[in-house]
Amino acid sequence: MSNTTDNMNVEYIDNAIQKLNTYAKEDSLQALISILDALKQDPHNESLLEKLTDTWRNLGVYQGTVLTYVPDFYTFIPDDIFGDNLKK
């Protein structure tokens, strides 16, 4: 990852997990929630941050669901949230 995020604190991560588990019960979000749960234990783990980014980018339309209930989710992604600036 090009840089790490400063918003990776346990309270903030736990709040996001609670909101997603309460309001967004789509099965497609379980992998994302599992990674967030792992990040609660190790908030600055680069490998988990990469998994979070990859999982986020593969959510498709469910990105909108996540942003509906956790509007500042983008702060968890340490670079371009939508991958628009990825080199091809």
Short mmCIF file of N, CA and C in Angstrom, two decimals:
data_model
loop_
_atom_site.label_atom_id
_atom_site.label_comp_id
_atom_site.label_asym_id
_atom_site.label_seq_id
_atom_site.Cartn_x
_atom_site.Cartn_y
_atom_site.Cartn_z
N MET A 1 0.84 -1.16 0.00
CA MET A 1 0.00 0.00 0.00
C MET A 1 0.90 1.23 0.00
N SER A 2 0.45 2.23 -0.64
CA SER A 2 1.27 3.42 -0.78
C SER A 2 1.36 4.23 0.50
N ASN A 3 0.31 4.25 1.30
CA ASN A 3 0.37 4.92 2.60
C ASN A 3 -0.66 4.30 3.51
N THR A 4 -0.49 4.46 4.80
CA THR A 4 -1.44 3.90 5.74
C THR A 4 -2.39 4.98 6.20
N THR A 5 -3.49 4.56 6.72
CA THR A 5 -4.50 5.51 7.16
C THR A 5 -4.41 5.73 8.67
N ASP A 6 -4.68 6.93 9.10
CA ASP A 6 -4.65 7.25 10.52
C ASP A 6 -5.97 6.93 11.21
N ASN A 7 -6.98 6.57 10.44
CA ASN A 7 -8.30 6.33 11.02
C ASN A 7 -8.53 4.89 11.44
N MET A 8 -7.47 4.11 11.50
CA MET A 8 -7.61 2.72 11.89
C MET A 8 -7.50 2.59 13.41
N ASN A 9 -8.56 2.95 14.08
CA ASN A 9 -8.59 2.71 15.52
C ASN A 9 -9.72 1.75 15.82
N VAL A 10 -9.57 1.02 16.90
CA VAL A 10 -10.49 -0.07 17.23
C VAL A 10 -11.93 0.43 17.37
N GLU A 11 -12.13 1.55 18.02
CA GLU A 11 -13.48 2.07 18.22
C GLU A 11 -14.16 2.39 16.88
N TYR A 12 -13.43 3.02 16.00
CA TYR A 12 -13.97 3.40 14.69
C TYR A 12 -14.29 2.16 13.86
N ILE A 13 -13.40 1.18 13.88
CA ILE A 13 -13.61 -0.06 13.14
C ILE A 13 -14.82 -0.79 13.71
N ASP A 14 -14.91 -0.88 15.03
CA ASP A 14 -16.02 -1.57 15.67
C ASP A 14 -17.35 -0.90 15.33
N ASN A 15 -17.37 0.42 15.30
CA ASN A 15 -18.57 1.16 14.93
C ASN A 15 -19.01 0.81 13.51
N ALA A 16 -18.06 0.73 12.58
CA ALA A 16 -18.38 0.37 11.20
C ALA A 16 -18.95 -1.05 11.12
N ILE A 17 -18.34 -1.98 11.86
CA ILE A 17 -18.82 -3.36 11.86
C ILE A 17 -20.24 -3.43 12.41
N GLN A 18 -20.50 -2.72 13.50
CA GLN A 18 -21.84 -2.72 14.09
C GLN A 18 -22.89 -2.17 13.12
N LYS A 19 -22.56 -1.09 12.45
CA LYS A 19 -23.51 -0.50 11.50
C LYS A 19 -23.78 -1.46 10.35
N LEU A 20 -22.74 -2.07 9.81
CA LEU A 20 -22.93 -3.00 8.69
C LEU A 20 -23.72 -4.23 9.12
N ASN A 21 -23.42 -4.76 10.30
CA ASN A 21 -24.15 -5.94 10.78
C ASN A 21 -25.60 -5.62 11.10
N THR A 22 -25.87 -4.40 11.51
CA THR A 22 -27.24 -4.00 11.86
C THR A 22 -28.08 -3.66 10.64
N TYR A 23 -27.50 -2.90 9.71
CA TYR A 23 -28.30 -2.34 8.62
C TYR A 23 -28.04 -2.96 7.25
N ALA A 24 -26.93 -3.59 7.06
CA ALA A 24 -26.57 -4.12 5.74
C ALA A 24 -26.29 -5.61 5.87
N LYS A 25 -27.31 -6.41 5.77
CA LYS A 25 -27.18 -7.83 6.04
C LYS A 25 -26.92 -8.68 4.78
N GLU A 26 -26.45 -8.05 3.72
CA GLU A 26 -26.17 -8.78 2.49
C GLU A 26 -24.99 -9.73 2.70
N ASP A 27 -25.13 -10.96 2.20
CA ASP A 27 -24.06 -11.94 2.30
C ASP A 27 -22.78 -11.46 1.64
N SER A 28 -22.91 -10.65 0.62
CA SER A 28 -21.75 -10.15 -0.12
C SER A 28 -20.82 -9.29 0.74
N LEU A 29 -21.30 -8.83 1.87
CA LEU A 29 -20.50 -7.96 2.73
C LEU A 29 -19.76 -8.72 3.82
N GLN A 30 -20.00 -10.02 3.95
CA GLN A 30 -19.40 -10.77 5.05
C GLN A 30 -17.87 -10.80 4.99
N ALA A 31 -17.29 -10.91 3.80
CA ALA A 31 -15.83 -10.91 3.69
C ALA A 31 -15.26 -9.57 4.16
N LEU A 32 -15.91 -8.49 3.79
CA LEU A 32 -15.46 -7.16 4.21
C LEU A 32 -15.55 -7.02 5.72
N ILE A 33 -16.64 -7.47 6.30
CA ILE A 33 -16.83 -7.39 7.74
C ILE A 33 -15.80 -8.26 8.46
N SER A 34 -15.48 -9.42 7.92
CA SER A 34 -14.47 -10.29 8.52
C SER A 34 -13.10 -9.62 8.55
N ILE A 35 -12.76 -8.94 7.48
CA ILE A 35 -11.48 -8.24 7.43
C ILE A 35 -11.47 -7.09 8.44
N LEU A 36 -12.57 -6.36 8.52
CA LEU A 36 -12.66 -5.28 9.52
C LEU A 36 -12.50 -5.85 10.93
N ASP A 37 -13.10 -7.01 11.16
CA ASP A 37 -12.99 -7.64 12.47
C ASP A 37 -11.53 -8.00 12.78
N ALA A 38 -10.81 -8.50 11.79
CA ALA A 38 -9.39 -8.81 11.96
C ALA A 38 -8.58 -7.54 12.20
N LEU A 39 -8.96 -6.46 11.53
CA LEU A 39 -8.26 -5.18 11.72
C LEU A 39 -8.46 -4.61 13.12
N LYS A 40 -9.54 -4.99 13.79
CA LYS A 40 -9.73 -4.56 15.18
C LYS A 40 -8.59 -5.08 16.05
N GLN A 41 -8.10 -6.26 15.73
CA GLN A 41 -7.02 -6.87 16.50
C GLN A 41 -5.66 -6.28 16.15
N ASP A 42 -5.52 -5.86 14.89
CA ASP A 42 -4.23 -5.36 14.40
C ASP A 42 -4.49 -4.24 13.40
N PRO A 43 -4.84 -3.04 13.88
CA PRO A 43 -5.31 -1.95 13.02
C PRO A 43 -4.33 -1.44 11.97
N HIS A 44 -3.06 -1.74 12.10
CA HIS A 44 -2.10 -1.22 11.13
C HIS A 44 -1.41 -2.32 10.32
N ASN A 45 -2.04 -3.47 10.26
CA ASN A 45 -1.50 -4.61 9.52
C ASN A 45 -1.63 -4.34 8.02
N GLU A 46 -0.49 -4.19 7.36
CA GLU A 46 -0.48 -3.84 5.92
C GLU A 46 -1.16 -4.91 5.07
N SER A 47 -0.97 -6.17 5.42
CA SER A 47 -1.59 -7.26 4.66
C SER A 47 -3.12 -7.19 4.74
N LEU A 48 -3.62 -6.91 5.93
CA LEU A 48 -5.07 -6.77 6.09
C LEU A 48 -5.60 -5.54 5.37
N LEU A 49 -4.82 -4.46 5.38
CA LEU A 49 -5.23 -3.26 4.65
C LEU A 49 -5.31 -3.54 3.15
N GLU A 50 -4.39 -4.33 2.64
CA GLU A 50 -4.44 -4.71 1.22
C GLU A 50 -5.67 -5.56 0.92
N LYS A 51 -5.96 -6.52 1.81
CA LYS A 51 -7.15 -7.36 1.64
C LYS A 51 -8.41 -6.51 1.70
N LEU A 52 -8.43 -5.57 2.63
CA LEU A 52 -9.59 -4.69 2.74
C LEU A 52 -9.80 -3.91 1.45
N THR A 53 -8.73 -3.37 0.91
CA THR A 53 -8.82 -2.60 -0.34
C THR A 53 -9.28 -3.47 -1.49
N ASP A 54 -8.71 -4.65 -1.63
CA ASP A 54 -9.10 -5.57 -2.71
C ASP A 54 -10.56 -5.99 -2.57
N THR A 55 -10.95 -6.33 -1.36
CA THR A 55 -12.33 -6.76 -1.12
C THR A 55 -13.29 -5.62 -1.41
N TRP A 56 -12.95 -4.42 -0.96
CA TRP A 56 -13.77 -3.24 -1.23
C TRP A 56 -13.95 -3.04 -2.74
N ARG A 57 -12.86 -3.10 -3.46
CA ARG A 57 -12.93 -2.84 -4.91
C ARG A 57 -13.72 -3.89 -5.67
N ASN A 58 -13.87 -5.06 -5.09
CA ASN A 58 -14.62 -6.14 -5.74
C ASN A 58 -16.08 -6.22 -5.26
N LEU A 59 -16.52 -5.28 -4.46
CA LEU A 59 -17.90 -5.31 -3.97
C LEU A 59 -18.93 -4.90 -5.03
N GLY A 60 -18.49 -4.18 -6.04
CA GLY A 60 -19.43 -3.74 -7.06
C GLY A 60 -20.48 -2.81 -6.48
N VAL A 61 -21.74 -3.09 -6.78
CA VAL A 61 -22.83 -2.21 -6.34
C VAL A 61 -22.96 -2.15 -4.82
N TYR A 62 -22.40 -3.13 -4.12
CA TYR A 62 -22.49 -3.13 -2.67
C TYR A 62 -21.60 -2.07 -2.02
N GLN A 63 -20.73 -1.45 -2.80
CA GLN A 63 -19.98 -0.31 -2.28
C GLN A 63 -20.95 0.77 -1.84
N GLY A 64 -22.00 0.95 -2.60
CA GLY A 64 -23.02 1.95 -2.25
C GLY A 64 -23.71 1.62 -0.94
N THR A 65 -23.95 0.34 -0.71
CA THR A 65 -24.56 -0.08 0.55
C THR A 65 -23.65 0.26 1.72
N VAL A 66 -22.37 -0.05 1.57
CA VAL A 66 -21.40 0.25 2.63
C VAL A 66 -21.36 1.75 2.91
N LEU A 67 -21.27 2.54 1.84
CA LEU A 67 -21.18 4.00 2.02
C LEU A 67 -22.46 4.60 2.58
N THR A 68 -23.59 3.93 2.37
CA THR A 68 -24.85 4.41 2.94
C THR A 68 -24.81 4.35 4.46
N TYR A 69 -24.29 3.25 4.99
CA TYR A 69 -24.30 3.06 6.44
C TYR A 69 -23.00 3.48 7.14
N VAL A 70 -21.92 3.53 6.38
CA VAL A 70 -20.62 3.98 6.91
C VAL A 70 -20.06 4.98 5.90
N PRO A 71 -20.64 6.20 5.87
CA PRO A 71 -20.29 7.16 4.82
C PRO A 71 -18.82 7.55 4.76
N ASP A 72 -18.13 7.42 5.85
CA ASP A 72 -16.71 7.76 5.81
C ASP A 72 -15.82 6.52 5.72
N PHE A 73 -16.38 5.44 5.18
CA PHE A 73 -15.62 4.21 4.99
C PHE A 73 -14.36 4.46 4.15
N TYR A 74 -14.46 5.43 3.25
CA TYR A 74 -13.32 5.74 2.37
C TYR A 74 -12.04 6.03 3.16
N THR A 75 -12.17 6.43 4.41
CA THR A 75 -10.97 6.71 5.20
C THR A 75 -10.21 5.44 5.57
N PHE A 76 -10.86 4.28 5.45
CA PHE A 76 -10.18 3.01 5.72
C PHE A 76 -9.26 2.61 4.57
N ILE A 77 -9.52 3.11 3.38
CA ILE A 77 -8.75 2.72 2.21
C ILE A 77 -7.58 3.69 2.09
N PRO A 78 -6.35 3.16 2.12
CA PRO A 78 -5.20 4.06 2.20
C PRO A 78 -4.81 4.76 0.90
N ASP A 79 -5.52 4.50 -0.18
CA ASP A 79 -5.22 5.22 -1.42
C ASP A 79 -6.52 5.50 -2.15
N ASP A 80 -6.54 5.48 -3.43
CA ASP A 80 -7.69 5.79 -4.26
C ASP A 80 -8.83 4.78 -4.01
N ILE A 81 -9.90 5.21 -3.34
CA ILE A 81 -10.96 4.31 -2.90
C ILE A 81 -11.63 3.53 -4.04
N PHE A 82 -11.78 4.13 -5.17
CA PHE A 82 -12.47 3.45 -6.27
C PHE A 82 -11.52 2.86 -7.29
N GLY A 83 -10.22 3.03 -7.08
CA GLY A 83 -9.24 2.43 -7.99
C GLY A 83 -9.16 3.14 -9.32
N ASP A 84 -9.65 4.36 -9.40
CA ASP A 84 -9.65 5.09 -10.66
C ASP A 84 -8.24 5.43 -11.15
N ASN A 85 -7.31 5.54 -10.23
CA ASN A 85 -5.96 5.95 -10.61
C ASN A 85 -4.98 4.78 -10.66
N LEU A 86 -5.52 3.55 -10.71
CA LEU A 86 -4.64 2.38 -10.81
C LEU A 86 -3.99 2.33 -12.17
N LYS A 87 -2.74 1.94 -12.19
CA LYS A 87 -2.05 1.80 -13.47
C LYS A 87 -2.49 0.50 -14.13
N LYS A 88 -2.70 0.57 -15.40
CA LYS A 88 -3.18 -0.61 -16.13
C LYS A 88 -2.07 -1.21 -16.94
#
